[in-house]
Short mmCIF file of C-alpha atoms and ligand atoms in Angstrom, two decimals:
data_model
loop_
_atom_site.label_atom_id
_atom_site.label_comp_id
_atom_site.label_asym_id
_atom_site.label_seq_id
_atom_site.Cartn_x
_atom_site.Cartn_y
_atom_site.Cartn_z
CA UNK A 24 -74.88 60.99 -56.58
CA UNK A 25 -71.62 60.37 -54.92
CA UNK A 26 -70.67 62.79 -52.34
CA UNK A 27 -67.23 64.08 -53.96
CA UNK A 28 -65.17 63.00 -57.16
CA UNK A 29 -61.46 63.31 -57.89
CA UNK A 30 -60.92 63.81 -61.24
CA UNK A 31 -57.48 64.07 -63.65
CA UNK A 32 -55.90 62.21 -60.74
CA UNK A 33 -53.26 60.20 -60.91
CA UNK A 34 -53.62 57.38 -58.49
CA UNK A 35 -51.34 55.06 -57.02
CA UNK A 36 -53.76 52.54 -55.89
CA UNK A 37 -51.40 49.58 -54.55
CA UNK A 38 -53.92 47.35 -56.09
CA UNK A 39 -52.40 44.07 -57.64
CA UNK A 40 -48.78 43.66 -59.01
CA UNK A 41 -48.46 46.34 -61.50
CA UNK A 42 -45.83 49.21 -60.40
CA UNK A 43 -47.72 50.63 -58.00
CA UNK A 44 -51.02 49.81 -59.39
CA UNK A 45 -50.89 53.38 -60.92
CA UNK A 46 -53.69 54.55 -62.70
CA UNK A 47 -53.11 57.68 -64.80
CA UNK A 48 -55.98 59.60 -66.03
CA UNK A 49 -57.76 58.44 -62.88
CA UNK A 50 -60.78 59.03 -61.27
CA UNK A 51 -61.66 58.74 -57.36
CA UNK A 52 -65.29 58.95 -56.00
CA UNK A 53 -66.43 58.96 -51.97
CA UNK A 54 -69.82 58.04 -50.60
CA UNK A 55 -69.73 58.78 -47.04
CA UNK A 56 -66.40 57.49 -45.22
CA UNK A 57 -66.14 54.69 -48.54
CA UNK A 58 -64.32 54.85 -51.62
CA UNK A 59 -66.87 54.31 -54.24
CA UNK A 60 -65.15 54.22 -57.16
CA UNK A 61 -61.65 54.14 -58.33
CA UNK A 62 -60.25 53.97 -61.00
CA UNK A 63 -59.60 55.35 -64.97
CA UNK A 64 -61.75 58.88 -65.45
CA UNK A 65 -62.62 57.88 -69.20
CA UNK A 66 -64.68 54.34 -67.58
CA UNK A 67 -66.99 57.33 -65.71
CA UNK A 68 -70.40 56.68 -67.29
CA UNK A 69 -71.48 60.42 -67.28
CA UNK A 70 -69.52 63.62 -67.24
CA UNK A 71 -68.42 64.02 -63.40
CA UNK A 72 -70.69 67.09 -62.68
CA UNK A 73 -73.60 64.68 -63.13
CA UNK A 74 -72.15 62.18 -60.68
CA UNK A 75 -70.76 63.51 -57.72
CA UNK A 76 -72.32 66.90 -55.26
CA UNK A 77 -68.80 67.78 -55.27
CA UNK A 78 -65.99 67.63 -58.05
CA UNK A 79 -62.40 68.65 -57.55
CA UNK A 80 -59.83 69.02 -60.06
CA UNK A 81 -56.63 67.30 -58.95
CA UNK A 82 -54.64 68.80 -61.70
CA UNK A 83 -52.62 65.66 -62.22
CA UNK A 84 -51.33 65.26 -58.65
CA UNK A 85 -50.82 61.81 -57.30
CA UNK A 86 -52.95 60.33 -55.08
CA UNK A 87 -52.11 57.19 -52.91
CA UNK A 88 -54.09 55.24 -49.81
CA UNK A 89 -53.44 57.11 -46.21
CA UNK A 90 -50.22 55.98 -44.86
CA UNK A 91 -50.33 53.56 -42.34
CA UNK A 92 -47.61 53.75 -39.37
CA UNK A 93 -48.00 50.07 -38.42
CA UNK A 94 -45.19 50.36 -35.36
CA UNK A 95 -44.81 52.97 -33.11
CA UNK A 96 -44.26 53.70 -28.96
CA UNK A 97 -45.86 57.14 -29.33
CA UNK A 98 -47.19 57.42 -26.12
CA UNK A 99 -44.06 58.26 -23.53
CA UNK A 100 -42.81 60.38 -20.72
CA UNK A 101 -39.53 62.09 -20.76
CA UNK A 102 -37.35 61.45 -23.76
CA UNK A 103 -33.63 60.13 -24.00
CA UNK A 104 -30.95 62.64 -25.43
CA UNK A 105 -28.97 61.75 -22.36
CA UNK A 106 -28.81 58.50 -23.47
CA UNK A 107 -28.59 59.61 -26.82
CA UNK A 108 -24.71 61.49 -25.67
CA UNK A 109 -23.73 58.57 -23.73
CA UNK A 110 -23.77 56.23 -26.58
CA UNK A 111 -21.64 58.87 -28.54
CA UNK A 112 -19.41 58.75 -25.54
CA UNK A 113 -19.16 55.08 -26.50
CA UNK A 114 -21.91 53.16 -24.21
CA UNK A 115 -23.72 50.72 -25.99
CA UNK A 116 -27.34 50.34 -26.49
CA UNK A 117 -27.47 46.64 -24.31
CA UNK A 118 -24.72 48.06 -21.71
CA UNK A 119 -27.20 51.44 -20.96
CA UNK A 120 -29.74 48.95 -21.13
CA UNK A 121 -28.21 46.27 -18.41
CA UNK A 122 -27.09 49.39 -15.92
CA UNK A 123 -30.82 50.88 -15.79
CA UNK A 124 -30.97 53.13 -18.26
CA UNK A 125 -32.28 52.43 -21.50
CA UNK A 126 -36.21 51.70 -21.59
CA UNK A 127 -36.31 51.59 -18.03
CA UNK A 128 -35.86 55.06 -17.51
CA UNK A 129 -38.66 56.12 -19.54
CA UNK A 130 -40.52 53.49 -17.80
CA UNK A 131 -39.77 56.26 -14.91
CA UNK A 132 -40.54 59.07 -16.84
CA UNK A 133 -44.09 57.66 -17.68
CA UNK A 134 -45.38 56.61 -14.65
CA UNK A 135 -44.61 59.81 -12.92
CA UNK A 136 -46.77 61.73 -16.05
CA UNK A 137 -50.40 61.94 -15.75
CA UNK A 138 -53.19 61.47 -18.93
CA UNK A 139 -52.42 64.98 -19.41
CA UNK A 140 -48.98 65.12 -19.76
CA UNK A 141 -49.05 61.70 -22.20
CA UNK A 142 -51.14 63.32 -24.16
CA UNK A 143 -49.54 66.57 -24.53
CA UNK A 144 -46.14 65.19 -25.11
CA UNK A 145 -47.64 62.76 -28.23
CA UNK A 146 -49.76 65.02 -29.86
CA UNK A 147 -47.35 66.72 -31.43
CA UNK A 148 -45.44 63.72 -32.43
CA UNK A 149 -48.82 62.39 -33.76
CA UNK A 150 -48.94 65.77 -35.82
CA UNK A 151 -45.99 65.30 -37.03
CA UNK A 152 -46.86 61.80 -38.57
CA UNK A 153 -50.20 63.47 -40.26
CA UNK A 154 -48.72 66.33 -41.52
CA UNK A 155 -47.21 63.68 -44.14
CA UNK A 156 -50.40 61.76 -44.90
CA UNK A 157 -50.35 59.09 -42.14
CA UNK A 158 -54.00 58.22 -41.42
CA UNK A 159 -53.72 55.41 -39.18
CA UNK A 160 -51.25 54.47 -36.82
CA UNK A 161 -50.24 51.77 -34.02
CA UNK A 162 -49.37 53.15 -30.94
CA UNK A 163 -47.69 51.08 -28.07
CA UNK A 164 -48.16 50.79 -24.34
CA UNK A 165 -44.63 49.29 -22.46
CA UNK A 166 -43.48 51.99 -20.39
CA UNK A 167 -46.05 51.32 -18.20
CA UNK A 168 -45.13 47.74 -16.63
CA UNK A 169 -47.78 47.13 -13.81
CA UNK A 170 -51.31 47.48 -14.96
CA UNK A 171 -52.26 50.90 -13.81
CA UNK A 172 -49.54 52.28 -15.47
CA UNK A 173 -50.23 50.11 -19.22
CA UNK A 174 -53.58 51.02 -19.10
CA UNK A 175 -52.92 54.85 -18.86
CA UNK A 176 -50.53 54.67 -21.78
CA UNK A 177 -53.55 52.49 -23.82
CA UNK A 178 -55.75 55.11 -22.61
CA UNK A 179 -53.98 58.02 -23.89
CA UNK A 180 -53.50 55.70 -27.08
CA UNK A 181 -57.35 55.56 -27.60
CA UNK A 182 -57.60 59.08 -26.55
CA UNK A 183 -55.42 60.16 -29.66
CA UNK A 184 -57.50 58.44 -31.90
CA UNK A 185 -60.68 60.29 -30.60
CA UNK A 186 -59.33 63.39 -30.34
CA UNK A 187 -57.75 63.94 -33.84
CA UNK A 188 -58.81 62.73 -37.15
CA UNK A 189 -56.36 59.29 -37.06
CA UNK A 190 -57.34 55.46 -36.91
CA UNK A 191 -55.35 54.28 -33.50
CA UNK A 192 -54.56 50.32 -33.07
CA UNK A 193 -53.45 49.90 -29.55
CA UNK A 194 -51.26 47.49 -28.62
CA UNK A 195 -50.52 46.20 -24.91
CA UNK A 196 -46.45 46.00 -24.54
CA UNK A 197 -46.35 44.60 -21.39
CA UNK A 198 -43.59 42.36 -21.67
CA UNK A 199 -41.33 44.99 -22.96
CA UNK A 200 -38.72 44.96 -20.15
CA UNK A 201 -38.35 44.12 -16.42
CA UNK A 202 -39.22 46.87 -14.03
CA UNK A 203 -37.29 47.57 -11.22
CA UNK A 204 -39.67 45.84 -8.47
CA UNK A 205 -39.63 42.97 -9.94
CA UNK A 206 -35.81 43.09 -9.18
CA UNK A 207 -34.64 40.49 -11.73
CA UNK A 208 -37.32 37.86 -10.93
CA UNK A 209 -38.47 37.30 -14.83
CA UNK A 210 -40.21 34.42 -14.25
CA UNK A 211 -42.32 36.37 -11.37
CA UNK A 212 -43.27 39.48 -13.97
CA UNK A 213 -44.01 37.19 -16.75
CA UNK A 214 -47.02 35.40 -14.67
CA UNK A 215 -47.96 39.28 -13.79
CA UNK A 216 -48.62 40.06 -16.98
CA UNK A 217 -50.57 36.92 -17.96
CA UNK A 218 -52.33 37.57 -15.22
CA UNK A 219 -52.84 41.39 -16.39
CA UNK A 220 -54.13 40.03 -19.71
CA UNK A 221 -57.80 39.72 -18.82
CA UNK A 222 -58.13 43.09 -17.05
CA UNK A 223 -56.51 44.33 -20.35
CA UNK A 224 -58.88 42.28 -22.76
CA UNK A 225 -61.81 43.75 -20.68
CA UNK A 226 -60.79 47.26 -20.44
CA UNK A 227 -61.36 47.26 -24.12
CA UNK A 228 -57.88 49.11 -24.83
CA UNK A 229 -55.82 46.72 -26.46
CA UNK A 230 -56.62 45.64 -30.09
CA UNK A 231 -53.51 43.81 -30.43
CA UNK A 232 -50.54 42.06 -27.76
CA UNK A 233 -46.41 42.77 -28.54
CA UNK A 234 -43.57 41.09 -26.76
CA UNK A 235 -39.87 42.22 -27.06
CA UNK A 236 -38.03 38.70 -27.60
CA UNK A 237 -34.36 39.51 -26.93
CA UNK A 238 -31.15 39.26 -24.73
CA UNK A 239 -32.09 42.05 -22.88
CA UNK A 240 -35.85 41.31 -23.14
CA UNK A 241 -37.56 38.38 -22.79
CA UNK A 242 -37.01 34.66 -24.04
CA UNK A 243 -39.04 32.76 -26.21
CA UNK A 244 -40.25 30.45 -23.75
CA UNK A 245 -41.54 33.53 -21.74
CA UNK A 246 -42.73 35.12 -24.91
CA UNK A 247 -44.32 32.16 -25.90
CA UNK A 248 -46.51 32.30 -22.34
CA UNK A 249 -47.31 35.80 -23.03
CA UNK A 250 -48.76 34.92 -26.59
CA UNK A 251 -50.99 31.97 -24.88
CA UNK A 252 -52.26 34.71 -22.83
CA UNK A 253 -53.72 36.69 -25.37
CA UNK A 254 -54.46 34.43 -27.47
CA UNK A 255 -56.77 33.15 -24.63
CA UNK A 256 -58.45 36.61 -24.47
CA UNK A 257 -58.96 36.71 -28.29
CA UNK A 258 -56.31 39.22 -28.95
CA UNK A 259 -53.90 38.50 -32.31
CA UNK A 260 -50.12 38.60 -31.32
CA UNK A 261 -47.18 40.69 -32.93
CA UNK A 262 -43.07 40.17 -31.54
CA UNK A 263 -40.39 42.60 -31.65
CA UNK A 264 -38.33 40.21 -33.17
CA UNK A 265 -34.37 38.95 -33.97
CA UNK A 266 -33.49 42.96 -33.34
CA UNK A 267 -30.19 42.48 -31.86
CA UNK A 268 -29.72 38.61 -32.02
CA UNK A 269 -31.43 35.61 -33.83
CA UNK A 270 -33.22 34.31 -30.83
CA UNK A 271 -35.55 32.64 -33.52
CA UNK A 272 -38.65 35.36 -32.67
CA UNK A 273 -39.81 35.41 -35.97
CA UNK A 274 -40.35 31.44 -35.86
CA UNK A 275 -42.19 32.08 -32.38
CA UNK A 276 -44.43 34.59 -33.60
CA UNK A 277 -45.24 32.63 -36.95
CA UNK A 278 -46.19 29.67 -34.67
CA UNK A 279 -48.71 31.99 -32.91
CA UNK A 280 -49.83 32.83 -36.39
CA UNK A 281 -48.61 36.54 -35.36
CA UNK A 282 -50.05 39.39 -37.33
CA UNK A 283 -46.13 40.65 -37.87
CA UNK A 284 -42.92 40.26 -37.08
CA UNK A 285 -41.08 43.69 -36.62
CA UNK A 286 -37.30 44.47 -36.85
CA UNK A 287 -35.95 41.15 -37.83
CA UNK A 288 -32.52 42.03 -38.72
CA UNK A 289 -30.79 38.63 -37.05
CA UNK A 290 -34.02 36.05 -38.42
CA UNK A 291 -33.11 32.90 -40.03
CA UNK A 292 -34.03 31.39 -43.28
CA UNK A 293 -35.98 29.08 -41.16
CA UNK A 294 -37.98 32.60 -39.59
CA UNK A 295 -38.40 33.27 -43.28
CA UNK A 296 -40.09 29.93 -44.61
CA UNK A 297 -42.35 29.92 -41.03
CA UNK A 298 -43.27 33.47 -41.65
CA UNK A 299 -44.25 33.03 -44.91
CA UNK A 300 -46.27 29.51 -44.14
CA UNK A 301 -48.16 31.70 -41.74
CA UNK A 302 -48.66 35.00 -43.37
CA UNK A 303 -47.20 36.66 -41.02
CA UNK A 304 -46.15 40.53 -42.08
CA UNK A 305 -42.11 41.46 -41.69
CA UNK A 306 -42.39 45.21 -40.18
CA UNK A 307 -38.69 46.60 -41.34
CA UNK A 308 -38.16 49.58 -38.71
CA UNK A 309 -34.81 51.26 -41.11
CA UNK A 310 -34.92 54.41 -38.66
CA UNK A 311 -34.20 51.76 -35.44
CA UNK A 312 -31.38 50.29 -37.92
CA UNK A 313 -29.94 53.79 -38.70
CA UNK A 314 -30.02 55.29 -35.27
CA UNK A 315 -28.57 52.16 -33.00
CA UNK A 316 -26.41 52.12 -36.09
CA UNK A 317 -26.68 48.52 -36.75
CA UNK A 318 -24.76 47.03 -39.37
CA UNK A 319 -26.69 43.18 -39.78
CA UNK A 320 -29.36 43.92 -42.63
CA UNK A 321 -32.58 42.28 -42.48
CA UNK A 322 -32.88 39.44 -45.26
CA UNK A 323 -34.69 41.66 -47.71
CA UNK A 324 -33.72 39.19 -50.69
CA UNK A 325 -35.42 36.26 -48.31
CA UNK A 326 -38.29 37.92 -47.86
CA UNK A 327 -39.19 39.27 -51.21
CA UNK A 328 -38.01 34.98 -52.15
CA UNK A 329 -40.48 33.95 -49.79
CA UNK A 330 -42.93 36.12 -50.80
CA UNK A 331 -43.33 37.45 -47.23
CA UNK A 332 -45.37 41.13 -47.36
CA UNK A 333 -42.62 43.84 -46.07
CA UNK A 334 -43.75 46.44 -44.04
CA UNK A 335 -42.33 49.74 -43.00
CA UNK A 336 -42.80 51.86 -39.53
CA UNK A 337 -41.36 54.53 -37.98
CA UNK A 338 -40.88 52.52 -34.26
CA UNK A 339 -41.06 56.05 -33.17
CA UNK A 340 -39.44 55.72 -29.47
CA UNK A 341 -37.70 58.29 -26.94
CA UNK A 342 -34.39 55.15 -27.02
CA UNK A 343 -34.30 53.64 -30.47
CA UNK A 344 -35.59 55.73 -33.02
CA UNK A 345 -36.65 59.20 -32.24
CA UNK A 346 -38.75 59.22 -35.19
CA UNK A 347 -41.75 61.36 -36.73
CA UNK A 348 -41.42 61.40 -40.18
CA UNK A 349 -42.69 57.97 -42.10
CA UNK A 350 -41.74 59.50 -45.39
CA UNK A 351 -38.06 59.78 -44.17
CA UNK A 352 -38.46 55.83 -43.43
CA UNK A 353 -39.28 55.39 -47.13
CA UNK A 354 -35.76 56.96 -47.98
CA UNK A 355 -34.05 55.14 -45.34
CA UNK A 356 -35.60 51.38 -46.40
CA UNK A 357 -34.28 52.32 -50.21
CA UNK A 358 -30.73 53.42 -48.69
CA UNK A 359 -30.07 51.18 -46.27
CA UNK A 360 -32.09 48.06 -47.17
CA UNK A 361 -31.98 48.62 -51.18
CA UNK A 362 -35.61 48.46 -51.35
CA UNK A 363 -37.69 50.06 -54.19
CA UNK A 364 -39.80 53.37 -53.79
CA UNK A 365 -42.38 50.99 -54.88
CA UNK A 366 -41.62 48.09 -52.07
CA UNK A 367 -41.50 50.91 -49.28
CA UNK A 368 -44.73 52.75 -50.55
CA UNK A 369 -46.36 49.44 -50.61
CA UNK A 370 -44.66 48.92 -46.78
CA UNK A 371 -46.59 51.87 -45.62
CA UNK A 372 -49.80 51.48 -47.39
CA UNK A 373 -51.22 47.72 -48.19
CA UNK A 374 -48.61 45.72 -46.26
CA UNK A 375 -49.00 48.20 -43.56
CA UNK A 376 -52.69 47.55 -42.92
CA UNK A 377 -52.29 43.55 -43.33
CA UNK A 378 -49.77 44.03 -40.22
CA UNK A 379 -52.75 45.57 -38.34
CA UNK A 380 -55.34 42.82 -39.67
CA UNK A 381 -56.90 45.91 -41.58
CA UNK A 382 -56.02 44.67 -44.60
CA UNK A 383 -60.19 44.45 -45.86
CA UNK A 384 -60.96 47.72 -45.06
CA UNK A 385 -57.45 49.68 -45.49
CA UNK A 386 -54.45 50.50 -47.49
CA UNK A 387 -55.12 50.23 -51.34
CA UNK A 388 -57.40 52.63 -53.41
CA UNK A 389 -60.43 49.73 -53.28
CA UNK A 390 -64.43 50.47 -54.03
CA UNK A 391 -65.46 50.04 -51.10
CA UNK A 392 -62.22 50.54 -48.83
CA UNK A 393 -61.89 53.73 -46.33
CA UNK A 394 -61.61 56.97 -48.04
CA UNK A 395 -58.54 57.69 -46.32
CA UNK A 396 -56.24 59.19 -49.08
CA UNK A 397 -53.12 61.10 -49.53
CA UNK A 398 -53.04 63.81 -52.34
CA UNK A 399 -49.04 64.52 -53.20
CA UNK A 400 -47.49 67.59 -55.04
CA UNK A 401 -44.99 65.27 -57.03
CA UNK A 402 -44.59 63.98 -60.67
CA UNK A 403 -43.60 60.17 -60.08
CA UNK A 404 -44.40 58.14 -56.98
CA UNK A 405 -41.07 57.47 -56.75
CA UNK A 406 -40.24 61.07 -54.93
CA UNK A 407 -41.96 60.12 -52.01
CA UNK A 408 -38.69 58.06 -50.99
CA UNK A 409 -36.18 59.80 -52.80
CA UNK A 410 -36.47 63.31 -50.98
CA UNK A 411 -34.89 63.82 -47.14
CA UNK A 412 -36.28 66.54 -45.16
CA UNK A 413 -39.48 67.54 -47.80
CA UNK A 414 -42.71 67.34 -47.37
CA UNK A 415 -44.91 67.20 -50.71
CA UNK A 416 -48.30 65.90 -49.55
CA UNK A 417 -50.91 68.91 -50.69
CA UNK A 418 -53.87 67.32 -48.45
CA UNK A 419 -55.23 64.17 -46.61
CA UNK A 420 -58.30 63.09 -46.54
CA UNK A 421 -59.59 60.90 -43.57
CA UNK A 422 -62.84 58.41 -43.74
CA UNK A 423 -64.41 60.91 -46.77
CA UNK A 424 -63.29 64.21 -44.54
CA UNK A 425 -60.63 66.19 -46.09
CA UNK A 426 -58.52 67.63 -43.40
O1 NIG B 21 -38.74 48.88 -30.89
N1 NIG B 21 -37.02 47.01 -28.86
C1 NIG B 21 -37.69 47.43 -27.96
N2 NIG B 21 -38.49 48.46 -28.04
C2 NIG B 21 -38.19 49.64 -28.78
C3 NIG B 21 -37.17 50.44 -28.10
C4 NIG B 21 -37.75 51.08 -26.96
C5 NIG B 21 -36.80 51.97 -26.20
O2 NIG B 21 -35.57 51.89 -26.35
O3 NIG B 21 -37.36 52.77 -25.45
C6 NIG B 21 -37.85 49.32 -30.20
O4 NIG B 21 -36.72 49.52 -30.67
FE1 FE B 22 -40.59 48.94 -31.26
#
């Protein structure tokens, strides 16, 4: 006896190449936290009150995996609306950046908050992300910058995930941007946080290592001493990549054999053909795009050539993208970056776990997978991008719990 069956389901299992591996007439059982079985009801060999302790009508609502928020910075003091009026007074991202401002200030903002605070000012943004379905998400450190201050943020990270019923990967941000002390000296911060990357590996926080490769981050040769670093310790890499200029990040991190690449609006076709030699994940972050209002698209048509997997993320941040709604990052990766409802559901489902290296376990309707589902009021998959501002999901379900 399974513990509960779905039945007169429609699923949208992300299995294989079909449009979203839909299933109509479908069928969804859950032993424990494991999806037993998925797939068409009529393949059931008994009638479902014989199989399952629990059966549930789903009326011919969709169901899809859990989405998967493979790119965020939820964990941060403060926030930036300041910021926010100065660039509508005509500042620049880079020039708030260069005078202070920017990611530094937050930097401020979080080492002056305690556990507490961090956690009281993400919980709601982590809310925010599950009240749409998202049952696993990547969260950030990088406002810390010394170690004391990293660690809190991973702590708070972890904390999250044990607190509320949400798979948290951590990832350690260290080289995200130059704090003040170190008073320009790159070189001299770079060796700090190599040399912060065992305490980081042991503290057990970090599942994962990020670098911001840019003008008004760090260069590839420092990036590339970071990612030797981890790699030391064990931990896969991941770049903030070709954001603002083609610095050729998504080559570095496809050397590293990097988990993803994220942003990528400036890579190459030369980032393309190493990213897709590698397997490396492109993590498309549209609300960054819309709210810096860039104008250089990432290569979409390169990727989907190269057959690199595309990925979609919130990159919800208090400077870039003041973001808690992953749905609303479906509609803006079909308007801005033409993809299909199908590409972006995909982008926060199956491609989403592969850029966390949970792609075994998470992010298709699978026997054997995670029961971590999303049950939608809508008639076509397609809705899930097309709407702005509505929420259809009808209930979640997380490791066989339905919240
Ligand atoms: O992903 N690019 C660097 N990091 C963030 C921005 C962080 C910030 O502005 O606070 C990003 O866009
Ligand atoms: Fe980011």
């Amino acid at each position: 006896m399974w513990d509960r069956l779905y039945v007169n389901a429609r699923l949208a299992t992300l299995e294989g190449n079909a449009p979203y591996g839909a299933i109509e007439a479908g069928a969804l059982a859950i032993e424990g936290a494991t999806i037993a079985y998925a797939g068409p009801q009529a393949d059931l060999s008994e009638p479902p009150d014989g199989l399952a302790r629990q059966v549930e009508d789903l009326e011919g609502r969709w169901m899809t995996p859990g989405l998967i928020d493979c790119h965020t910075h939820l964990v941060y003091g403060g926030d930036r609306a300041r910021e926010f009026e100065l660039r509508l007074e005509g500042a620049s991202y880079e020039e708030i950046a260069r005078a202070g401002g920017g990611i530094v200030s937050t930097v401020a903002a979080t080492r002056a908050a305690s556990r507490e605070d961090l956690l009281a000012a993400a919980r709601p943004r982590l809310h925010a992300l599950m009240a749409e379905g998202v049952t696993t998400v990547e969260i950030k450190s990088g406002y810390g910058l010394d170690l004391e201050n990293e660690l809190k943020q991973l702590w708070v990270a972890r904390r999250l995930g044990e607190e509320l019923p949400v798979t948290v990967k951590t990832t350690f941000l260290g080289a995200h941007a130059l704090p003040p002390e170190a008073k320009g000296d790159s070189a001299a911060y770079i060796d700090a946080v190599v040399d912060m990357m065992p305490q980081v590996k042991a503290s057990g926080l970090a599942d994962a290592v990020d670098a911001f490769c840019e003008t008004i981050g760090f260069t590839p040769e420092e990036t590339a001493k970071v990612f030797i670093a981890a790699q030391a310790q064990g931990l896969p890499v991941k770049l903030h990549a070709d954001q603002l200029s083609d610095l050729g990040g998504a080559a570095l991190a496809a050397r590293f054999s990097a988990l993803s690449a994220d942003h990528l609006e400036y890579t190459s076709d030369e980032g393309i053909a190493a990213m897709a030699e590698a397997g490396t994940v492109a993590v498309l972050l549209p609300g960054a795009f819309y709210f810096l209002r860039e104008t250089k698209l990432p290569p979409i048509e390169g990727f989907r050539r190269a057959g690199v997997p595309i990925a979609l993320a919130t990159d919800s941040n208090p400077g870039s993208a003041p973001v808690t709604s992953l749905l609303l990052m479906l509609n803006m990766a079909a308007t801005f970056f033409r993809m299909t409802p199908e590409e972006a559901l995909r982008g926060v489902t199956r491609h989403g776990a592969r850029a966390l290296g949970m792609a075994e376990t998470h992010g298709t309707l699978s026997v054997g997978k995670a029961a971590d589902l999303a049950v939608w009021d809508i008639d076509h998959p397609a809705e899930l991008a097309y709407r702005i501002g509505f929420n259809p999901l009808a209930f979640a379900v997380k490791a066989g719990r339905r919240l």
